[in-house]
Amino acid sequence: MIQSEIDFTVKDIRQNTPDNQAHFDLNKDQLSDQCAKVYDLLNSGLYLSSVTAGMYGIADLRSIVRHLINAGVEVHKRWIVDKDGKRTRFKEYYL
């Protein structure tokens, strides 16, 4: 497998598109039960972090998010900040 070259000077602004949804619909049957569960939770408007995903029985959220992205789902992420505005070690994911 050949790794694509990444240009870090260009900002990639992802948006949900009909093509991405069609791609996801074609690959949906290949996703695991946990992938489907995370997709349904995100699609309902929830923001998930590793901690909140654990409350739903999701063990490895980062891996599942990666599978969803590979299936064509536009999953967004952002760093969680603490009450003092400092970035934590955790991200939350949303659609």
Coordinates of N, CA and C in Angstrom, one line a residue:
M1 N 0.8 -1.2 0.0 CA 0.0 0.0 0.0 C 0.9 1.2 0.0
I2 N 0.6 2.2 -0.8 CA 1.4 3.4 -0.9 C 0.7 4.5 -0.2
Q3 N 1.5 5.2 0.7 CA 1.0 6.3 1.5 C 0.8 7.5 0.6
S4 N -0.3 8.2 0.7 CA -0.5 9.5 -0.1 C 0.4 10.5 0.5
E5 N 0.8 11.5 -0.3 CA 1.6 12.6 0.2 C 0.6 13.6 0.7
I6 N 0.8 14.2 1.9 CA -0.1 15.1 2.5 C 0.6 16.5 2.5
D7 N -0.2 17.5 2.0 CA 0.2 18.8 2.0 C -0.4 19.6 3.2
F8 N 0.5 19.9 4.2 CA 0.0 20.5 5.4 C -0.2 22.0 5.2
T9 N 0.1 22.6 4.1 CA -0.1 24.0 3.9 C -1.5 24.3 3.5
V10 N -2.3 23.3 3.0 CA -3.6 23.5 2.6 C -4.6 23.1 3.7
K11 N -5.5 23.9 4.1 CA -6.5 23.6 5.1 C -7.6 22.8 4.4
D12 N -8.0 21.7 5.0 CA -9.1 20.9 4.5 C -10.3 21.1 5.3
I13 N -11.3 21.8 4.8 CA -12.5 22.0 5.5 C -13.5 21.0 5.0
R14 N -13.8 20.0 5.9 CA -14.7 18.9 5.6 C -16.2 19.3 5.8
Q15 N -17.0 18.9 4.9 CA -18.4 19.1 5.1 C -19.2 17.8 4.7
N16 N -20.3 17.6 5.3 CA -21.1 16.5 4.9 C -21.6 16.7 3.4
T17 N -21.5 15.7 2.6 CA -22.0 15.8 1.2 C -22.9 14.6 0.9
P18 N -23.7 14.8 -0.1 CA -24.5 13.6 -0.6 C -23.6 12.4 -1.0
D19 N -22.5 12.7 -1.6 CA -21.6 11.7 -2.1 C -21.1 10.9 -0.9
N20 N -20.7 11.6 0.2 CA -20.2 10.9 1.4 C -21.3 10.0 2.0
Q21 N -22.5 10.5 2.0 CA -23.6 9.7 2.6 C -23.9 8.5 1.7
A22 N -23.8 8.6 0.4 CA -24.0 7.5 -0.5 C -22.9 6.5 -0.3
H23 N -21.7 6.9 -0.1 CA -20.6 6.0 0.1 C -20.8 5.2 1.4
F24 N -21.2 6.0 2.5 CA -21.5 5.4 3.8 C -22.6 4.3 3.7
D25 N -23.7 4.7 3.0 CA -24.8 3.8 2.8 C -24.4 2.5 2.1
L26 N -23.5 2.5 1.2 CA -23.0 1.3 0.5 C -22.2 0.5 1.4
N27 N -21.5 1.1 2.4 CA -20.6 0.3 3.2 C -21.1 0.0 4.6
K28 N -22.3 0.5 4.9 CA -22.9 0.4 6.2 C -23.0 -1.0 6.8
D29 N -23.3 -2.0 5.9 CA -23.4 -3.4 6.3 C -22.1 -4.0 6.8
Q30 N -21.0 -3.4 6.3 CA -19.7 -3.9 6.7 C -19.2 -3.4 8.1
L31 N -19.9 -2.5 8.6 CA -19.5 -1.9 9.9 C -19.9 -2.8 11.1
S32 N -19.1 -2.8 12.1 CA -19.4 -3.6 13.3 C -20.6 -3.0 14.0
D33 N -21.1 -3.7 15.0 CA -22.2 -3.3 15.8 C -21.8 -2.0 16.6
Q34 N -20.6 -1.9 17.1 CA -20.2 -0.7 17.8 C -20.1 0.5 16.9
C35 N -19.6 0.3 15.7 CA -19.6 1.4 14.7 C -21.0 1.9 14.4
A36 N -21.9 1.0 14.2 CA -23.3 1.4 14.0 C -23.8 2.1 15.2
K37 N -23.5 1.7 16.4 CA -24.0 2.3 17.6 C -23.4 3.7 17.8
V38 N -22.1 3.9 17.5 CA -21.5 5.2 17.6 C -22.1 6.1 16.5
Y39 N -22.3 5.6 15.3 CA -22.9 6.4 14.2 C -24.2 6.9 14.7
D40 N -25.1 6.0 15.2 CA -26.4 6.4 15.6 C -26.4 7.5 16.7
L41 N -25.4 7.3 17.7 CA -25.3 8.3 18.8 C -24.9 9.7 18.2
L42 N -23.9 9.6 17.3 CA -23.4 10.9 16.8 C -24.5 11.5 15.9
N43 N -25.2 10.7 15.1 CA -26.2 11.2 14.2 C -27.4 11.8 15.0
S44 N -27.6 11.4 16.3 CA -28.6 11.9 17.1 C -28.3 13.3 17.7
G45 N -27.0 13.7 17.4 CA -26.6 15.1 17.9 C -25.7 15.0 19.1
L46 N -25.4 13.9 19.6 CA -24.5 13.8 20.8 C -23.0 14.1 20.4
Y47 N -22.3 14.6 21.3 CA -20.9 14.8 21.2 C -20.3 13.7 22.1
L48 N -19.4 12.9 21.5 CA -18.8 11.8 22.3 C -17.3 12.0 22.5
S49 N -16.9 11.7 23.7 CA -15.5 11.6 24.1 C -15.3 10.2 24.6
S50 N -14.0 9.9 24.9 CA -13.7 8.5 25.4 C -14.5 8.2 26.6
V51 N -14.7 9.2 27.5 CA -15.4 9.0 28.7 C -16.9 8.8 28.5
T52 N -17.5 9.7 27.7 CA -18.9 9.5 27.5 C -19.2 8.3 26.6
A53 N -18.4 7.9 25.7 CA -18.6 6.7 25.0 C -18.6 5.5 25.9
G54 N -17.8 5.5 26.9 CA -17.7 4.4 27.8 C -19.0 4.1 28.5
M55 N -19.8 5.2 28.7 CA -21.1 5.1 29.3 C -22.1 4.3 28.4
Y56 N -21.8 4.2 27.1 CA -22.6 3.5 26.2 C -22.0 2.2 25.8
G57 N -21.0 1.7 26.5 CA -20.3 0.5 26.3 C -19.3 0.4 25.1
I58 N -18.9 1.6 24.7 CA -17.9 1.7 23.6 C -16.5 1.8 24.2
A59 N -15.7 0.8 23.9 CA -14.4 0.7 24.5 C -13.3 1.6 23.9
D60 N -13.2 1.6 22.5 CA -12.2 2.3 21.8 C -12.8 3.2 20.8
L61 N -13.2 4.4 21.3 CA -13.9 5.3 20.4 C -13.0 5.8 19.2
R62 N -11.7 6.0 19.5 CA -10.8 6.5 18.4 C -10.8 5.6 17.2
S63 N -10.7 4.3 17.5 CA -10.7 3.3 16.5 C -12.0 3.2 15.7
I64 N -13.1 3.3 16.4 CA -14.4 3.3 15.7 C -14.6 4.5 14.9
V65 N -14.2 5.7 15.4 CA -14.2 6.9 14.6 C -13.4 6.8 13.3
R66 N -12.3 6.2 13.4 CA -11.4 5.9 12.2 C -12.1 5.1 11.2
H67 N -12.8 4.0 11.7 CA -13.6 3.1 10.8 C -14.7 3.9 10.1
L68 N -15.4 4.7 10.9 CA -16.5 5.5 10.3 C -16.0 6.5 9.2
I69 N -14.9 7.1 9.5 CA -14.3 8.0 8.5 C -13.9 7.3 7.2
N70 N -13.3 6.1 7.4 CA -13.0 5.3 6.2 C -14.2 4.8 5.5
A71 N -15.3 4.7 6.1 CA -16.6 4.4 5.5 C -17.3 5.5 4.8
G72 N -16.7 6.7 4.9 CA -17.3 7.9 4.3 C -18.0 8.8 5.2
V73 N -18.1 8.6 6.5 CA -18.8 9.5 7.4 C -17.9 10.7 7.7
E74 N -18.5 11.9 7.7 CA -17.7 13.1 8.0 C -17.8 13.4 9.5
V75 N -16.9 12.8 10.2 CA -16.8 12.9 11.7 C -15.9 14.1 12.0
H76 N -16.4 15.0 12.8 CA -15.6 16.2 13.2 C -15.0 15.9 14.6
K77 N -14.0 16.6 14.9 CA -13.4 16.4 16.3 C -12.8 17.8 16.8
R78 N -12.8 17.9 18.1 CA -12.2 19.1 18.7 C -11.7 18.7 20.1
W79 N -10.7 19.5 20.5 CA -10.1 19.2 21.8 C -11.0 19.7 22.9
I80 N -11.1 19.0 23.9 CA -11.9 19.4 25.1 C -11.0 20.3 26.0
V81 N -11.5 21.4 26.4 CA -10.8 22.3 27.3 C -11.4 22.3 28.7
D82 N -10.5 22.5 29.7 CA -11.0 22.5 31.1 C -11.6 23.8 31.5
K83 N -12.0 23.9 32.7 CA -12.7 25.2 33.2 C -11.8 26.4 33.1
D84 N -10.4 26.2 33.0 CA -9.5 27.3 32.9 C -9.1 27.6 31.5
G85 N -9.8 26.9 30.5 CA -9.5 27.1 29.1 C -8.3 26.4 28.6
K86 N -7.7 25.5 29.4 CA -6.5 24.8 28.9 C -7.0 23.5 28.2
R87 N -6.3 23.2 27.1 CA -6.6 22.0 26.3 C -6.3 20.8 27.2
T88 N -7.2 19.8 27.2 CA -7.0 18.5 27.9 C -6.4 17.6 26.9
R89 N -6.2 16.3 27.3 CA -5.6 15.3 26.5 C -6.7 14.6 25.7
F90 N -8.0 15.0 25.8 CA -9.1 14.3 25.2 C -9.8 15.1 24.1
K91 N -10.3 14.4 23.1 CA -11.1 15.0 22.0 C -12.5 14.6 22.1
E92 N -13.4 15.4 21.6 CA -14.8 14.9 21.5 C -15.1 14.9 20.0
Y93 N -16.0 14.0 19.6 CA -16.3 13.8 18.2 C -17.8 14.1 18.0
Y94 N -18.1 14.6 16.8 CA -19.5 15.0 16.5 C -19.7 15.0 15.0
L95 N -20.9 15.0 14.6 CA -21.2 15.1 13.1 C -21.7 16.5 12.8

